[in-house]
């Protein structure tokens, strides 16, 4: 009799455990679905924060979040190149940390934040560069390596993952690169890979999200505009998230991230120099959703974007391709 009771109890326990597991699975699916709803069904409020800025119109600059401020560093305007650094805590009022930094004037450089400092690599004026600089205040810039192990380059990407900086791709003398370099101090640079699986490219965008490096889009050695998405947990091993993302192929777009996911904005759509003014979001790198905004911002490329103060920001860029002063945007937009 006892054996029958034990068997019945075991069966009941198994059924209850199975039901509990199913309930947990249903709850996880529902939570995932709800998580995406605010982005697919809700418009972001657009705000033209500034029509003009103290640092003027520019493109091919970089932007960072450092010391609880937004930063704009170097780049080029109509017939002029910069070696300045500006900061703001509201997007309206900008203060020059320096109008003439120790590093030379340049455009198409790359920057990141690592070890409590802002870091700058490469770029171009007449020729490409491979110098490395850092600053802990935006005013004083220190040269750590005038001739880094990686070759001179521009239009590359640079990120920090767990205290190590990575320089990714770019171009030199019109030839695209597919290498990845790593450094923990800005002085010594080691080759992570001579040719990553994503191939030679420039004008791509990179960001760190979910403890991974992401490389998205750009322009490859065969003159193709790209919309592929790659990721790496360490900078050495690379995996394809999607070869054909939901957004159209592009270069010179901007990419930033917050805790929710990655945000991609605008860029150049083809060799006819047509530009985008769209916003896309993904929390896994595979599925991308176009985010509606209450008011569209003008089409642009070679701009920057950051996520700051719970808002997505789009800063300056290049728009009209007419070869005059007004090609360079002076505006700043926020989306929340």
Coordinates of C-alpha atoms in Angstrom, one line a residue:
X1 CA 0.0 0.0 0.0
X2 CA 2.8 2.3 0.9
X3 CA 4.5 1.7 -2.5
X4 CA 1.3 2.8 -4.3
X5 CA 1.1 5.9 -2.2
X6 CA 4.7 6.8 -2.9
X7 CA 4.2 6.3 -6.6
X8 CA 1.1 8.5 -6.6
X9 CA 2.8 11.2 -4.7
X10 CA 5.8 11.1 -7.1
X11 CA 3.5 11.4 -10.1
X12 CA 1.6 14.4 -8.6
X13 CA 4.9 16.1 -7.7
X14 CA 6.2 15.6 -11.3
X15 CA 2.9 17.1 -12.8
X16 CA 3.1 20.1 -10.4
X17 CA 6.8 20.7 -11.3
X18 CA 6.0 20.5 -15.0
X19 CA 3.2 23.0 -14.6
X20 CA 5.5 25.3 -12.6
X21 CA 8.1 25.1 -15.3
X22 CA 5.6 25.9 -18.1
X23 CA 4.3 28.9 -16.1
X24 CA 7.9 30.3 -15.7
X25 CA 8.5 29.9 -19.5
X26 CA 5.3 31.7 -20.3
X27 CA 6.2 34.6 -17.9
X28 CA 9.7 34.9 -19.5
X29 CA 8.2 35.1 -23.0
X30 CA 5.6 37.7 -21.9
X31 CA 8.3 39.8 -20.2
X32 CA 10.4 39.8 -23.4
X33 CA 7.4 40.9 -25.5
X34 CA 6.5 43.7 -23.2
X35 CA 10.0 44.9 -23.1
X36 CA 9.9 45.8 -26.8
X37 CA 6.5 47.4 -26.8
X38 CA 7.6 50.9 -25.7
X39 CA 10.0 51.2 -28.6
X40 CA 7.7 49.8 -31.3
X41 CA 4.6 51.6 -30.5
X42 CA 5.7 54.9 -28.8
X43 CA 7.2 57.9 -30.6
X44 CA 10.2 59.6 -29.2
X45 CA 9.8 63.3 -28.5
X46 CA 12.1 65.3 -30.8
X47 CA 13.6 68.5 -29.5
X48 CA 15.8 71.0 -31.5
X49 CA 18.0 71.8 -28.5
X50 CA 20.3 74.2 -30.4
X51 CA 20.1 75.7 -33.9
X52 CA 23.7 76.9 -33.6
X53 CA 26.5 76.0 -31.2
X54 CA 29.6 77.8 -29.9
X55 CA 31.9 75.4 -31.8
X56 CA 30.2 76.0 -35.2
X57 CA 29.1 73.6 -37.9
X58 CA 31.3 70.5 -38.3
X59 CA 31.4 66.9 -39.4
X60 CA 33.7 63.9 -38.9
X61 CA 34.2 64.9 -35.2
X62 CA 33.8 62.5 -32.3
X63 CA 31.6 62.7 -29.2
X64 CA 32.0 61.1 -25.8
X65 CA 30.3 61.0 -22.4
X66 CA 33.0 61.8 -19.9
X67 CA 33.0 63.4 -16.4
X68 CA 29.1 63.5 -16.6
X69 CA 29.3 65.8 -19.6
X70 CA 28.9 65.5 -23.4
X71 CA 32.1 66.2 -25.4
X72 CA 32.8 67.2 -29.0
X73 CA 36.4 66.7 -30.2
X74 CA 38.1 68.0 -33.4
X75 CA 36.7 67.3 -36.9
X76 CA 36.3 69.6 -39.9
X77 CA 34.0 72.5 -41.0
X78 CA 33.9 74.4 -44.3
X79 CA 37.5 74.7 -45.3
X80 CA 38.8 74.4 -41.7
X81 CA 40.1 71.6 -39.5
X82 CA 40.0 71.6 -35.7
X83 CA 42.0 70.4 -32.8
X84 CA 39.6 71.6 -30.1
X85 CA 37.5 70.0 -27.3
X86 CA 34.2 71.3 -26.1
X87 CA 31.8 70.1 -23.4
X88 CA 28.2 70.6 -22.2
X89 CA 25.9 69.3 -19.6
X90 CA 22.7 70.4 -21.3
X91 CA 23.4 70.4 -25.1
X92 CA 22.7 74.1 -25.3
X93 CA 25.6 75.8 -23.6
X94 CA 29.0 74.6 -24.8
X95 CA 32.4 75.5 -23.2
X96 CA 35.8 75.1 -24.8
X97 CA 38.1 73.0 -22.7
X98 CA 40.6 73.9 -25.3
X99 CA 40.5 75.5 -28.7
X100 CA 44.0 74.4 -29.6
X101 CA 44.8 71.0 -28.1
X102 CA 48.3 69.6 -28.0
X103 CA 47.3 67.1 -30.7
X104 CA 47.3 68.4 -34.3
X105 CA 44.3 69.4 -36.3
X106 CA 42.5 66.4 -37.7
X107 CA 39.3 64.8 -38.9
X108 CA 38.0 61.2 -39.2
X109 CA 39.9 60.3 -36.0
X110 CA 38.5 58.0 -33.2
X111 CA 38.0 58.4 -29.5
X112 CA 36.9 56.4 -26.5
X113 CA 36.9 56.6 -22.7
X114 CA 39.2 54.2 -20.8
X115 CA 40.8 54.2 -17.3
X116 CA 39.2 57.5 -16.4
X117 CA 40.6 59.3 -19.4
X118 CA 39.5 60.3 -22.9
X119 CA 41.7 58.7 -25.6
X120 CA 42.2 59.8 -29.2
X121 CA 43.8 57.9 -32.1
X122 CA 44.7 58.6 -35.7
X123 CA 42.7 60.6 -38.1
X124 CA 43.9 62.7 -41.1
X125 CA 44.8 66.1 -42.1
X126 CA 46.9 65.7 -45.3
X127 CA 48.0 62.2 -44.5
X128 CA 46.7 59.6 -42.1
X129 CA 48.1 59.4 -38.5
X130 CA 48.7 56.7 -35.9
X131 CA 49.4 58.8 -32.8
X132 CA 47.7 58.2 -29.5
X133 CA 46.7 60.9 -27.0
X134 CA 44.8 61.0 -23.7
X135 CA 43.3 63.7 -21.4
X136 CA 41.8 63.5 -17.9
X137 CA 40.2 67.0 -18.2
X138 CA 39.8 67.8 -21.9
X139 CA 42.2 70.7 -21.6
X140 CA 45.5 69.0 -21.3
X141 CA 46.3 66.3 -23.8
X142 CA 49.3 63.9 -23.3
X143 CA 51.0 62.1 -26.2
X144 CA 51.6 58.4 -25.2
X145 CA 52.7 57.1 -28.6
X146 CA 53.6 59.2 -31.7
X147 CA 54.0 56.1 -33.9
X148 CA 51.8 53.3 -32.6
X149 CA 52.2 49.7 -33.8
X150 CA 49.0 50.0 -35.9
X151 CA 49.5 51.7 -39.2
X152 CA 48.3 55.2 -39.9
X153 CA 44.6 55.4 -40.5
X154 CA 41.4 57.4 -40.5
X155 CA 37.7 56.5 -40.6
X156 CA 38.3 53.7 -38.1
X157 CA 36.5 52.9 -34.9
X158 CA 37.7 52.7 -31.3
X159 CA 36.0 51.3 -28.2
X160 CA 36.9 50.2 -24.6
X161 CA 35.9 46.8 -23.4
X162 CA 36.7 45.9 -19.8
X163 CA 39.7 48.3 -19.6
X164 CA 41.2 47.4 -22.9
X165 CA 41.1 49.7 -25.9
X166 CA 40.5 48.4 -29.4
X167 CA 41.2 50.1 -32.7
X168 CA 39.1 48.6 -35.5
X169 CA 39.5 48.9 -39.3
X170 CA 39.7 52.2 -41.2
X171 CA 41.6 53.3 -44.2
X172 CA 45.0 54.5 -45.3
X173 CA 45.5 56.2 -48.7
X174 CA 42.1 55.0 -49.8
X175 CA 42.7 51.4 -49.0
X176 CA 40.4 49.8 -46.4
X177 CA 41.7 47.9 -43.4
X178 CA 40.2 44.8 -41.6
X179 CA 42.6 44.6 -38.6
X180 CA 42.0 44.9 -34.9
X181 CA 44.5 46.2 -32.4
X182 CA 44.3 46.1 -28.6
X183 CA 46.0 48.1 -25.8
X184 CA 45.6 48.5 -22.0
X185 CA 47.8 51.5 -21.7
X186 CA 47.8 53.4 -25.0
X187 CA 51.5 52.8 -25.4
X188 CA 51.9 49.2 -26.3
X189 CA 49.5 47.9 -29.0
X190 CA 49.1 44.3 -29.9
X191 CA 47.5 42.8 -33.0
X192 CA 44.3 41.0 -32.1
X193 CA 43.7 39.9 -35.7
X194 CA 45.2 41.0 -39.0
X195 CA 41.9 40.4 -40.8
X196 CA 38.7 40.0 -38.9
X197 CA 35.8 38.0 -40.4
X198 CA 34.0 41.2 -41.1
X199 CA 36.6 42.1 -43.6
X200 CA 38.2 45.4 -44.7
X201 CA 36.0 48.4 -44.1
X202 CA 35.8 52.1 -43.2
X203 CA 33.2 54.6 -42.1
X204 CA 31.7 51.8 -39.9
X205 CA 30.4 52.3 -36.4
X206 CA 31.3 50.4 -33.2
X207 CA 30.0 50.4 -29.7
X208 CA 30.1 48.3 -26.5
X209 CA 26.8 46.8 -25.4
X210 CA 26.0 43.7 -23.3
X211 CA 29.7 43.3 -22.6
X212 CA 30.5 42.8 -26.3
X213 CA 32.0 44.9 -29.0
X214 CA 29.6 45.5 -31.9
X215 CA 30.7 46.6 -35.5
X216 CA 28.0 47.7 -37.8
X217 CA 27.8 48.8 -41.4
X218 CA 30.3 50.9 -43.3
X219 CA 32.0 50.8 -46.7
X220 CA 34.1 47.8 -47.8
X221 CA 37.1 47.2 -50.1
X222 CA 34.7 46.3 -52.9
X223 CA 32.9 49.7 -52.7
X224 CA 29.8 48.2 -51.1
X225 CA 27.7 49.9 -48.6
X226 CA 27.0 47.6 -45.7
X227 CA 24.3 46.8 -43.2
X228 CA 25.8 43.7 -41.5
X229 CA 26.2 43.4 -37.7
X230 CA 29.1 41.7 -36.0
X231 CA 30.0 41.2 -32.4
X232 CA 32.9 40.0 -30.2
X233 CA 33.1 39.1 -26.5
X234 CA 36.8 39.9 -26.4
X235 CA 38.0 41.7 -29.6
X236 CA 39.7 38.5 -30.9
X237 CA 36.8 36.2 -31.8
X238 CA 34.1 37.7 -34.0
X239 CA 30.6 36.4 -34.8
X240 CA 28.0 37.5 -37.4
X241 CA 24.7 38.6 -35.8
X242 CA 23.1 39.4 -39.1
X243 CA 24.4 39.8 -42.7
X244 CA 21.4 42.0 -43.7
X245 CA 19.9 44.1 -40.9
X246 CA 16.5 45.7 -41.1
X247 CA 18.0 49.1 -41.9
X248 CA 19.3 49.9 -45.3
X249 CA 23.1 49.7 -46.0
X250 CA 25.0 52.8 -45.0
X251 CA 28.3 54.4 -44.0
X252 CA 29.2 57.4 -41.8
X253 CA 26.2 56.7 -39.5
X254 CA 26.4 57.1 -35.7
X255 CA 25.9 54.4 -33.1
X256 CA 25.5 54.7 -29.3
X257 CA 24.1 52.5 -26.5
X258 CA 22.4 52.6 -23.2
X259 CA 21.4 49.8 -20.8
X260 CA 18.3 49.0 -23.0
X261 CA 20.2 48.5 -26.3
X262 CA 21.9 50.1 -29.3
X263 CA 20.8 53.1 -31.2
X264 CA 21.8 53.8 -34.8
X265 CA 21.1 57.1 -36.6
X266 CA 21.3 58.5 -40.2
X267 CA 24.4 58.2 -42.5
X268 CA 25.1 58.0 -46.2
X269 CA 22.9 55.7 -48.2
X270 CA 24.7 55.3 -51.5
X271 CA 27.3 56.7 -53.9
X272 CA 24.9 59.4 -55.0
X273 CA 25.4 61.0 -51.6
X274 CA 21.8 60.7 -50.4
X275 CA 21.5 60.7 -46.6
X276 CA 19.3 59.2 -44.0
X277 CA 17.5 60.8 -41.0
X278 CA 16.2 57.7 -39.4
X279 CA 16.6 56.1 -35.9
X280 CA 16.9 52.4 -35.3
X281 CA 17.1 50.3 -32.1
X282 CA 18.1 46.8 -31.2
X283 CA 18.7 45.0 -27.9
X284 CA 20.2 41.9 -29.5
X285 CA 21.9 43.1 -32.7
X286 CA 19.8 40.8 -34.8
X287 CA 16.4 42.4 -34.9
X288 CA 16.3 46.2 -35.5
X289 CA 13.2 48.3 -35.1
X290 CA 12.8 51.8 -36.7
X291 CA 11.9 54.2 -34.0
X292 CA 9.4 56.9 -34.8
X293 CA 10.1 60.4 -33.7
X294 CA 7.7 63.3 -33.2
X295 CA 9.6 65.5 -35.6
X296 CA 12.2 64.4 -38.1
X297 CA 15.6 66.0 -38.1
X298 CA 17.3 67.0 -41.4
X299 CA 19.0 64.2 -43.3
X300 CA 22.7 64.0 -42.5
X301 CA 25.9 62.0 -42.4
X302 CA 29.3 62.2 -40.6
X303 CA 27.5 63.3 -37.4
X304 CA 27.8 61.9 -33.9
X305 CA 25.4 60.5 -31.4
X306 CA 25.5 59.8 -27.6
X307 CA 23.1 58.7 -25.0
X308 CA 23.1 61.2 -22.1
X309 CA 20.6 62.4 -19.5
X310 CA 18.2 59.6 -20.5
X311 CA 18.1 61.1 -24.1
X312 CA 19.5 60.2 -27.5
X313 CA 21.5 63.0 -28.9
X314 CA 22.4 63.8 -32.6
X315 CA 25.2 66.4 -33.0
X316 CA 26.0 68.4 -36.1
X317 CA 27.1 66.5 -39.3
X318 CA 27.1 67.1 -43.0
X319 CA 23.9 67.5 -45.0
X320 CA 23.6 69.1 -48.4
X321 CA 26.8 68.3 -50.4
X322 CA 26.8 71.6 -52.2
X323 CA 30.3 72.6 -51.2
X324 CA 29.3 75.6 -49.2
X325 CA 29.2 76.7 -45.6
X326 CA 25.6 75.6 -45.1
X327 CA 26.5 72.0 -45.8
X328 CA 27.8 71.7 -42.3
X329 CA 25.0 71.5 -39.7
X330 CA 25.3 73.6 -36.5
X331 CA 22.3 72.0 -34.8
X332 CA 21.8 69.6 -31.9
X333 CA 18.8 67.3 -31.4
X334 CA 17.6 65.2 -28.5
X335 CA 15.1 62.4 -28.5
X336 CA 13.3 61.0 -25.4

